[in-house]
PDB file of C-alpha atoms in Angstrom:
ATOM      1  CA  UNK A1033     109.317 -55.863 267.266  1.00  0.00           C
ATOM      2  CA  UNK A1034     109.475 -52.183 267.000  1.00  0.00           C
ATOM      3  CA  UNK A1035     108.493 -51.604 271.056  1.00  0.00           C
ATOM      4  CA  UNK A1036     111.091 -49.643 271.975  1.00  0.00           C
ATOM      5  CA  UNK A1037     111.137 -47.164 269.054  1.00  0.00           C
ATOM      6  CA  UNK A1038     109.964 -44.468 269.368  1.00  0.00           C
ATOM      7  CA  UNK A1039     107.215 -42.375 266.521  1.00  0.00           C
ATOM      8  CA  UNK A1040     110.522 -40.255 265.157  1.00  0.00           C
ATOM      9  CA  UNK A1041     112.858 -43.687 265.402  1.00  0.00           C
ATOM     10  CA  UNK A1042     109.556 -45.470 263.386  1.00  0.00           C
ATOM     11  CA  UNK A1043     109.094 -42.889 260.594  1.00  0.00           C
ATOM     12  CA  UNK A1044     113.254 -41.605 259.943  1.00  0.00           C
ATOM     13  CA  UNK A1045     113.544 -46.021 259.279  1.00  0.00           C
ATOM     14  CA  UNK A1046     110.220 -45.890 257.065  1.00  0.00           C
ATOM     15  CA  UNK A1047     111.724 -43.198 254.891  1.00  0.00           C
ATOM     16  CA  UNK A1048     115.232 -44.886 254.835  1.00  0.00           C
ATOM     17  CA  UNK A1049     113.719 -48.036 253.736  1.00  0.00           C
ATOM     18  CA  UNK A1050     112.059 -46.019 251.090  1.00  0.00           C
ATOM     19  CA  UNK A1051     115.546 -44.649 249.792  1.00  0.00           C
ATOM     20  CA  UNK A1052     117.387 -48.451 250.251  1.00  0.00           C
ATOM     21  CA  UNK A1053     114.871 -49.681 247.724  1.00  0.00           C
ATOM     22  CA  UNK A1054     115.128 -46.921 245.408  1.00  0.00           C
ATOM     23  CA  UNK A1055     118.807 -47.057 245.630  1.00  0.00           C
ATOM     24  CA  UNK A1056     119.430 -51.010 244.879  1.00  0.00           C
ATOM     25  CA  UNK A1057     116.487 -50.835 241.995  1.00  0.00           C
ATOM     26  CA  UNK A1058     117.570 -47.481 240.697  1.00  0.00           C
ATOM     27  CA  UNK A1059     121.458 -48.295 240.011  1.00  0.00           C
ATOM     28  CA  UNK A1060     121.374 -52.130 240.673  1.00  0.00           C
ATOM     29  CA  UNK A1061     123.751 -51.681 243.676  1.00  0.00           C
ATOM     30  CA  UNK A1062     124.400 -49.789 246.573  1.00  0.00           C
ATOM     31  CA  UNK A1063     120.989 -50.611 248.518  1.00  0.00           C
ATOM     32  CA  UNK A1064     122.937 -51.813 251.935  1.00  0.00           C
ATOM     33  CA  UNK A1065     125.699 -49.441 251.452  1.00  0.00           C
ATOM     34  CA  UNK A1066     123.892 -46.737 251.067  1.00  0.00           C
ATOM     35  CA  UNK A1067     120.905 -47.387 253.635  1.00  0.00           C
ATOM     36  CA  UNK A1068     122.818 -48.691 256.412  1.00  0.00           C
ATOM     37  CA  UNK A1069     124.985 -45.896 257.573  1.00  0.00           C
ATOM     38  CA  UNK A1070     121.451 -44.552 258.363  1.00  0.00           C
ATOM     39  CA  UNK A1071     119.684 -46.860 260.032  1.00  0.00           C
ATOM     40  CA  UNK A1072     122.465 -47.506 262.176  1.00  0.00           C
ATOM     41  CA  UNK A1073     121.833 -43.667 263.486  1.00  0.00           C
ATOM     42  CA  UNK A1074     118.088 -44.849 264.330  1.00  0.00           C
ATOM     43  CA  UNK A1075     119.502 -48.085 266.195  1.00  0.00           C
ATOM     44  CA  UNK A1076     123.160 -49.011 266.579  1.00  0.00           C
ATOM     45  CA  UNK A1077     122.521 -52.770 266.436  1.00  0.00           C
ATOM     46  CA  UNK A1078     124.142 -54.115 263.097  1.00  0.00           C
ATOM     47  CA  UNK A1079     122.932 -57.337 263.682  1.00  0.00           C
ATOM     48  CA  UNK A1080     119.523 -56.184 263.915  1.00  0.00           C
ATOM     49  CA  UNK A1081     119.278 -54.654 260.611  1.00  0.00           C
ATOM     50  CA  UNK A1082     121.314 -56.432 258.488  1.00  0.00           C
ATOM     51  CA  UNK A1083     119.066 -59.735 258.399  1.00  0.00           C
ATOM     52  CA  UNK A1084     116.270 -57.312 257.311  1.00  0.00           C
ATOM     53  CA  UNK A1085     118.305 -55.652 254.585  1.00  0.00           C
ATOM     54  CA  UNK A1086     119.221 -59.511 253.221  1.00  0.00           C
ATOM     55  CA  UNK A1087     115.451 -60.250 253.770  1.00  0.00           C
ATOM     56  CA  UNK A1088     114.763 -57.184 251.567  1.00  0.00           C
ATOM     57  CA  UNK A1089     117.541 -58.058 248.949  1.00  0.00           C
ATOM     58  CA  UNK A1090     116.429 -61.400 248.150  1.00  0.00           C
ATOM     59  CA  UNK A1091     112.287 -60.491 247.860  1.00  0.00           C
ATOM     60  CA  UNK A1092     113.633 -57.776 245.204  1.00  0.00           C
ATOM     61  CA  UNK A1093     115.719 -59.563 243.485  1.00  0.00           C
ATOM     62  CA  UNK A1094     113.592 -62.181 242.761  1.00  0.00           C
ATOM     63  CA  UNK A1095     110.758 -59.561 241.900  1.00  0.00           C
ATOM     64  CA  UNK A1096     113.571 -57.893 239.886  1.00  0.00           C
ATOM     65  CA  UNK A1097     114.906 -60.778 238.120  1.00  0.00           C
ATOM     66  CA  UNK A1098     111.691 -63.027 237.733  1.00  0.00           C
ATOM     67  CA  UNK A1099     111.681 -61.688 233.595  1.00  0.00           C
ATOM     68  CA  UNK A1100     115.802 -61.035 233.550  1.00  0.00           C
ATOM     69  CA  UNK A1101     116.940 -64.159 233.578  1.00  0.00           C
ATOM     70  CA  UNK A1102     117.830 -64.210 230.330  1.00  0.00           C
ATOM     71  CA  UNK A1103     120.277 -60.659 230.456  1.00  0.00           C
ATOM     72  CA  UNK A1104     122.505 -61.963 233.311  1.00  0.00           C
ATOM     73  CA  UNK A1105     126.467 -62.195 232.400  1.00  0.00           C
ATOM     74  CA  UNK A1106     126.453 -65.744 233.740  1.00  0.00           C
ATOM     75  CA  UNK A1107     129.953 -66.744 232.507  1.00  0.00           C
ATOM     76  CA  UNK A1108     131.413 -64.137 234.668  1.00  0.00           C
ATOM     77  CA  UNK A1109     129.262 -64.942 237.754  1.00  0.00           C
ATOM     78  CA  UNK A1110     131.000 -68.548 237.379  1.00  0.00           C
ATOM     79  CA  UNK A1111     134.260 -66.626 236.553  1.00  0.00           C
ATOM     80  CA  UNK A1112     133.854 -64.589 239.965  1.00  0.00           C
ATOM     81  CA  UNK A1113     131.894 -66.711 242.579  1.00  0.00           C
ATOM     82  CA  UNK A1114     134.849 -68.876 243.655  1.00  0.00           C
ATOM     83  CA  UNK A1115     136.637 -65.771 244.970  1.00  0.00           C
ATOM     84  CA  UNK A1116     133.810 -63.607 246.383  1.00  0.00           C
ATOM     85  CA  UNK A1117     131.533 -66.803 248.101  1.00  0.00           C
ATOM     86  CA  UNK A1118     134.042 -68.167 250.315  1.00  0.00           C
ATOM     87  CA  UNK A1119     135.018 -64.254 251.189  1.00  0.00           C
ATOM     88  CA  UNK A1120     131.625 -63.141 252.043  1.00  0.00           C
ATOM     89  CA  UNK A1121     131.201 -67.019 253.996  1.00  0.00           C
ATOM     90  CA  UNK A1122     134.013 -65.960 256.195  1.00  0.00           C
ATOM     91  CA  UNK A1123     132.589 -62.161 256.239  1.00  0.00           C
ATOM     92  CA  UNK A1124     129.707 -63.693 257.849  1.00  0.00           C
ATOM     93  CA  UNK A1125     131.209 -65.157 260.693  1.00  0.00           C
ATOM     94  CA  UNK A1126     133.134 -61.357 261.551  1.00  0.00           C
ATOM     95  CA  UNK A1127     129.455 -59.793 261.913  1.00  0.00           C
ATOM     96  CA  UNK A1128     128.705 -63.056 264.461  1.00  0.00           C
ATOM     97  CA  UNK A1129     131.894 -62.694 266.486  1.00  0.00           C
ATOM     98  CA  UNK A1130     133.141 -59.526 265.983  1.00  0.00           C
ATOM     99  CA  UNK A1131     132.192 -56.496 268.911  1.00  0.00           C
ATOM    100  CA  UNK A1132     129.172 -54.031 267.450  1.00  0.00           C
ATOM    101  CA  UNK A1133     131.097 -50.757 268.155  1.00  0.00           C
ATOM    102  CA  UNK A1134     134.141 -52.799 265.939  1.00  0.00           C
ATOM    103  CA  UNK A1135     131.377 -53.289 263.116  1.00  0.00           C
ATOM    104  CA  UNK A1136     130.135 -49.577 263.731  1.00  0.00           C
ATOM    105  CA  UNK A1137     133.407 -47.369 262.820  1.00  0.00           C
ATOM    106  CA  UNK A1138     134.205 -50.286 259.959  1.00  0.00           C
ATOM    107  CA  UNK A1139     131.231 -49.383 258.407  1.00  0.00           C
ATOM    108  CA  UNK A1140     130.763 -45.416 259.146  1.00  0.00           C
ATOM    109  CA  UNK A1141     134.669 -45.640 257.770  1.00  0.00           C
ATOM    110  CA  UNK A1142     134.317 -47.610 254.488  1.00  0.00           C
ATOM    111  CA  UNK A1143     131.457 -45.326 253.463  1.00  0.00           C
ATOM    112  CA  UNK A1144     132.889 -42.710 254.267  1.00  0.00           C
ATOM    113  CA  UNK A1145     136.022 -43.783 252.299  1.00  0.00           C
ATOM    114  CA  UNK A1146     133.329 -44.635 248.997  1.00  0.00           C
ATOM    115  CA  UNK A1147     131.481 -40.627 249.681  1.00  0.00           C
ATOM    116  CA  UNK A1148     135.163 -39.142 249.491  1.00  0.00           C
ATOM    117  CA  UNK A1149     135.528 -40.909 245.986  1.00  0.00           C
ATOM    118  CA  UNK A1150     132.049 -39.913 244.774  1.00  0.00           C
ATOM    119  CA  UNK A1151     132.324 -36.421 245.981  1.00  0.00           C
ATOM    120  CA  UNK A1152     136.022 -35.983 244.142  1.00  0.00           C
ATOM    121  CA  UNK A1153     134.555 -38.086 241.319  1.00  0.00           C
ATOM    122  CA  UNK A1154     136.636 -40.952 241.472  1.00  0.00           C
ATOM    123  CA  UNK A1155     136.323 -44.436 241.756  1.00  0.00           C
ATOM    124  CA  UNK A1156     137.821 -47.565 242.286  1.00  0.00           C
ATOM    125  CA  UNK A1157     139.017 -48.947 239.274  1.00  0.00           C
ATOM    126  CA  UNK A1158     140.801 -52.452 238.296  1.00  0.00           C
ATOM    127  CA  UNK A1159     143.133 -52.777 235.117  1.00  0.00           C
ATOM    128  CA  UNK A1160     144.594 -55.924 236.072  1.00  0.00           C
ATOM    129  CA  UNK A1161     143.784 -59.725 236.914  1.00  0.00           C
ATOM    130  CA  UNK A1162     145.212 -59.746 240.430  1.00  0.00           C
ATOM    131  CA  UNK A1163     143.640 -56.378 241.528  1.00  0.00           C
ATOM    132  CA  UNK A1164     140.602 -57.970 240.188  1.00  0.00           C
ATOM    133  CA  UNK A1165     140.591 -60.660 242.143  1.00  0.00           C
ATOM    134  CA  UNK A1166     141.777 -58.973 245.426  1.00  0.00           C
ATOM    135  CA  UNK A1167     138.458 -56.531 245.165  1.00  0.00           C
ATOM    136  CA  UNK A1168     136.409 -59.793 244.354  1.00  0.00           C
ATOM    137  CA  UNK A1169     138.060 -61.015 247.677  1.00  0.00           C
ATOM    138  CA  UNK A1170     137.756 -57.855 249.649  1.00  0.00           C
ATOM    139  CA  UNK A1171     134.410 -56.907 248.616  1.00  0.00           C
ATOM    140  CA  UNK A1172     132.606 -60.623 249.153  1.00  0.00           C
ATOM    141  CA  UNK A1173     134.118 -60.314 252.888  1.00  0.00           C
ATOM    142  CA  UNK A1174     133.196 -56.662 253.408  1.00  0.00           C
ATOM    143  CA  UNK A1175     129.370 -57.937 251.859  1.00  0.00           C
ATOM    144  CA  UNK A1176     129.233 -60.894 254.421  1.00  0.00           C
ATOM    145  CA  UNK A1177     130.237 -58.531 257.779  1.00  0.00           C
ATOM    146  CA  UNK A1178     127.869 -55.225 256.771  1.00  0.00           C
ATOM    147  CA  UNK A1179     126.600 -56.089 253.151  1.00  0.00           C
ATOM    148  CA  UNK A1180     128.389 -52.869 252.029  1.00  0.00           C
ATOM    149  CA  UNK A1181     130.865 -54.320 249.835  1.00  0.00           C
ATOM    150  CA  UNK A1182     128.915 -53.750 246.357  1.00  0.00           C
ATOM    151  CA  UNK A1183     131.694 -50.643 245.255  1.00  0.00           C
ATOM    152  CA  UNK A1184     134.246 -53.031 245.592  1.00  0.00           C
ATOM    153  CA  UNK A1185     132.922 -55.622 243.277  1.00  0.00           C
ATOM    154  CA  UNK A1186     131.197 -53.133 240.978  1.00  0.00           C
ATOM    155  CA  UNK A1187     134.909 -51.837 240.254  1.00  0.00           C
ATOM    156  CA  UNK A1188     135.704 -54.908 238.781  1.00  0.00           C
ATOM    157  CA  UNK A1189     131.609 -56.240 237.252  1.00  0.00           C
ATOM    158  CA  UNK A1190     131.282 -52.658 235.633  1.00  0.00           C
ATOM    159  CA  UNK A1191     134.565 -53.737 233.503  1.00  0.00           C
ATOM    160  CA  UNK A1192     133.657 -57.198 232.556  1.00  0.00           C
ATOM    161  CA  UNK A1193     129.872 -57.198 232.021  1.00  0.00           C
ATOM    162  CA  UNK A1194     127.508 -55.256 229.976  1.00  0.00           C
ATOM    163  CA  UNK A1195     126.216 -52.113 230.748  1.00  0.00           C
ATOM    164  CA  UNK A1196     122.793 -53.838 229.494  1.00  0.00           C
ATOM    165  CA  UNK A1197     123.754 -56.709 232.193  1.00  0.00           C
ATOM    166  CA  UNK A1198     125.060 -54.975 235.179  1.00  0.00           C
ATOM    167  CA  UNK A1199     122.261 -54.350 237.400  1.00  0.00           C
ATOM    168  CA  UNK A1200     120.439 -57.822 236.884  1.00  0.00           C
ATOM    169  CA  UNK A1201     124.429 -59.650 236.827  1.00  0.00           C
ATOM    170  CA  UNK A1202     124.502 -58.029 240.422  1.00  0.00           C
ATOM    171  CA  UNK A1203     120.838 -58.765 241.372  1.00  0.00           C
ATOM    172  CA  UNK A1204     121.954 -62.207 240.933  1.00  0.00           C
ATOM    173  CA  UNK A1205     125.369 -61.903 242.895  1.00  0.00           C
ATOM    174  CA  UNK A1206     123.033 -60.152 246.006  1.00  0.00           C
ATOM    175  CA  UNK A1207     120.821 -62.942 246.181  1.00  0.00           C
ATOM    176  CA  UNK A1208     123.759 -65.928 246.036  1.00  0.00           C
ATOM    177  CA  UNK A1209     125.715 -63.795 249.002  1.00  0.00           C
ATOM    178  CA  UNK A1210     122.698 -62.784 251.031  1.00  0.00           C
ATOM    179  CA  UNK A1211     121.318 -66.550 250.852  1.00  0.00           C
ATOM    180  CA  UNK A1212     124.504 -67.998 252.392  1.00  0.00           C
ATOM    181  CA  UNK A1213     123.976 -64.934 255.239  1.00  0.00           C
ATOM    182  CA  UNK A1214     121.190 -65.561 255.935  1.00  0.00           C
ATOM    183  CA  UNK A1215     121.323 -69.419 256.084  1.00  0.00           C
ATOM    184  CA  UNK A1216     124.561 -68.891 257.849  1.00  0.00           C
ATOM    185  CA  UNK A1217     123.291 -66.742 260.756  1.00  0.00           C
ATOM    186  CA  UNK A1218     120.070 -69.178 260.985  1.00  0.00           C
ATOM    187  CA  UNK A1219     122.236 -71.862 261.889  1.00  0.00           C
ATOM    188  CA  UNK A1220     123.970 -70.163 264.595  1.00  0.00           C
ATOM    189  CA  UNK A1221     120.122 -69.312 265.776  1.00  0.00           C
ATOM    190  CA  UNK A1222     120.404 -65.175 264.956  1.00  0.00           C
ATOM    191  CA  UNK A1223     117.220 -63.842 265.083  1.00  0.00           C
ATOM    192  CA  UNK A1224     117.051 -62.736 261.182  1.00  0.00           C
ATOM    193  CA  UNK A1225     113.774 -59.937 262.751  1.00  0.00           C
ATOM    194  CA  UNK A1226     111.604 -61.679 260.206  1.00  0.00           C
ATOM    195  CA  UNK A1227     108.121 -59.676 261.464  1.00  0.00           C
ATOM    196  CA  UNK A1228     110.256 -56.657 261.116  1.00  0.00           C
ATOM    197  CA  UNK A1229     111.302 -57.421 257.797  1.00  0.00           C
ATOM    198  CA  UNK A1230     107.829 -58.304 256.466  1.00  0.00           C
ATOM    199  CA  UNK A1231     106.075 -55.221 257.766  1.00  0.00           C
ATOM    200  CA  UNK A1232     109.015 -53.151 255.914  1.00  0.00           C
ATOM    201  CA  UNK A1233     108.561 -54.783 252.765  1.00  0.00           C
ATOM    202  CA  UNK A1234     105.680 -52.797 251.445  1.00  0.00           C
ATOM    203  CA  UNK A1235     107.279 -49.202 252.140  1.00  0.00           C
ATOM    204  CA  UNK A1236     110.683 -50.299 250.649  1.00  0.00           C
ATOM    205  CA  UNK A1237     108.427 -51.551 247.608  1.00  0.00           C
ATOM    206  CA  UNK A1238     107.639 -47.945 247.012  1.00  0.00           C
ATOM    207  CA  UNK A1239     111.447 -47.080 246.814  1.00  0.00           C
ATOM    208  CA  UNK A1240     111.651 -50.006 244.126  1.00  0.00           C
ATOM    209  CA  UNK A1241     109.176 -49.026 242.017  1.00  0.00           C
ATOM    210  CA  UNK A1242     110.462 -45.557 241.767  1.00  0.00           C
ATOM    211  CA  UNK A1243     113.771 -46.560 241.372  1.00  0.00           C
ATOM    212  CA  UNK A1244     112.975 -48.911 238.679  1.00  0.00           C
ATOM    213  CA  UNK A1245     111.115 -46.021 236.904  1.00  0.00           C
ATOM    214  CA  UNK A1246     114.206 -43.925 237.737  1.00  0.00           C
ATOM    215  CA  UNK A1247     117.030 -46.359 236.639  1.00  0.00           C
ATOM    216  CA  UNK A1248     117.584 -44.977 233.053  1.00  0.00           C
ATOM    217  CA  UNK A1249     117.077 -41.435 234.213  1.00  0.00           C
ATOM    218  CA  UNK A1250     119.776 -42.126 237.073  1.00  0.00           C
ATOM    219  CA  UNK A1251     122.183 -43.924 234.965  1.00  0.00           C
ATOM    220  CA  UNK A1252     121.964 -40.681 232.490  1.00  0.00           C
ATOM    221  CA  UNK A1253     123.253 -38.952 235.381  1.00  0.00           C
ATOM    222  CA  UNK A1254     125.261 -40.875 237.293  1.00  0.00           C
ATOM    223  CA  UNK A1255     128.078 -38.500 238.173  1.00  0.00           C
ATOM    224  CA  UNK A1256     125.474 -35.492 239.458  1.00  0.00           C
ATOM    225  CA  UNK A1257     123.709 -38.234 241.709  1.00  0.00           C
ATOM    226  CA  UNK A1258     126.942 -39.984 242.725  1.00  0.00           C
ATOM    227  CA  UNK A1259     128.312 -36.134 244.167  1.00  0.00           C
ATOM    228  CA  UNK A1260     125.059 -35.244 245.699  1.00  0.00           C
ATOM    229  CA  UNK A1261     124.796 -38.714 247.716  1.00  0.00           C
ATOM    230  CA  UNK A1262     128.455 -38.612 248.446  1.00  0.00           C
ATOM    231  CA  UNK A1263     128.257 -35.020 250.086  1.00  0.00           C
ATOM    232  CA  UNK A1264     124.656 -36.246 252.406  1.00  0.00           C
ATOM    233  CA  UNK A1265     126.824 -39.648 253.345  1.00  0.00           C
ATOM    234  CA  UNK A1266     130.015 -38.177 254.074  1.00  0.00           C
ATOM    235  CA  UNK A1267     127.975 -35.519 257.220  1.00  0.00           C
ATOM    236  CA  UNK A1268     126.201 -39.449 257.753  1.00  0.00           C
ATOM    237  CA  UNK A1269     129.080 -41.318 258.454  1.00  0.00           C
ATOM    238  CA  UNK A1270     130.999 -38.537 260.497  1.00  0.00           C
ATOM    239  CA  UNK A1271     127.955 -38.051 262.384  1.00  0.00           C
ATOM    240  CA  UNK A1272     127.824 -41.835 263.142  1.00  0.00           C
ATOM    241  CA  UNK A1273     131.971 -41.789 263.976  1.00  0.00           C
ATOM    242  CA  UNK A1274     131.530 -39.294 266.355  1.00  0.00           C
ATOM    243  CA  UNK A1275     129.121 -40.548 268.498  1.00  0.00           C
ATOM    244  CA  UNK A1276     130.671 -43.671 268.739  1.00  0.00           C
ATOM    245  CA  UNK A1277     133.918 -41.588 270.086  1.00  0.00           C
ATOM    246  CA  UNK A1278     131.846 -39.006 272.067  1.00  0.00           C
TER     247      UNK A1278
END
């Protein structure tokens, strides 16, 4: 499971998991995104964490969402999931077939590309129905390669749905997507690193707690903590880039 990792390897992916559960409780989104640029400096292997991160996504959201139910912008879901499902069905089949050091710069580059925007305090923003559907597009096929498509869709969510209803609207939207991963990678017999999933659940539990405790403070804030977590990504993901190219 985790044989070949070493005590350093074992406790930098312990604290990550920590931060990826504060992270997708704290602003609803972002838990993947965030997280994965990381892990992939402990171990290179996309398709070894990203079953564990879908793992992750669904036990939370269901913990998440087991009382939300009831705040959840369906209509829009309905609105949206026949433009970001068959995207994110096809994403799935890039992380199967597509080389890992391909998958590596993609993702070191798109988060890079979202730390740029956070650290200049800009984002990506929709004001019209085709751009709306393009980033429904782009960001359900970005979620199925690397699950780091969630900036992409929130452009378009955070104008349509209720402040009140974003996070549990997208709680929702994570489990749909990450079932049809998951299911979809079963079927071609990946190994979805169950044990290792289980045995991170509990320390990315403490990250979800403390995000959930954190959310309104974090929302309050959002610009300060957007900057801050931009700057820390954008050494991350040029990090990551250049040991790919070294």
């Amino acid at each position: 499971m985790f044989a070949d990792f070493t005590l350093l390897q074992l406790s930098a992916a312990a604290l990550i998991f920590i931060w990826s559960g504060f992270v997708r409780s704290g602003l609803g989104f972002g838990g993947g995104a965030l997280a994965l640029p990381l892990m992939l400096l402990v171990h290179d292997q996309t398709i070894f964490w990203i079953p564990v991160i879908g793992i992750h996504m669904l036990f939370f959201s269901v913990l998440t969402l087991r009382t939300r139910l009831g705040n959840v912008d369906w209509p829009f879901l309905r609105e949206s999931a026949p433009y970001i499902v068959p995207a994110a069905i096809a994403g799935v089949f890039g992380l199967i077939n597509l080389p890992n050091t391909w998958l590596l710069v993609f993702i070191y580059s798109l988060t890079l590309f979202y730390a740029v925007l956070w650290v200049l305090d800009k984002s990506i923003q929709s004001r019209h129905d085709w751009v709306d559907k393009a980033l429904l597009v782009l960001g359900g096929y970005v979620s199925g390669t690397s699950l780091t498509g969630a900036p992409l869709m929130v452009a378009v969510f955070m104008r349509r749905v209720a402040v009140s209803q974003l996070r549990n609207t997208m709680f929702v939207l994570w489990f749909v997507i990450v079932s049809i991963k998951l299911a979809t990678l079963a079927t071609f017999r990946v190994d979805l690193n169950v044990p290792v999933a289980l045995v991170l659940i509990p320390v990315a539990a403490i990250g979800h707690f403390l995000g959930l405790k954190a959310h309104d403070l974090i929302m309050a804030r959002d610009r300060l903590f957007r900057r801050v977590i931009g700057g820390f990504l954008i050494f991350v993901c040029l990090g990551g880039l250049w040991q790919i190219i070294a």
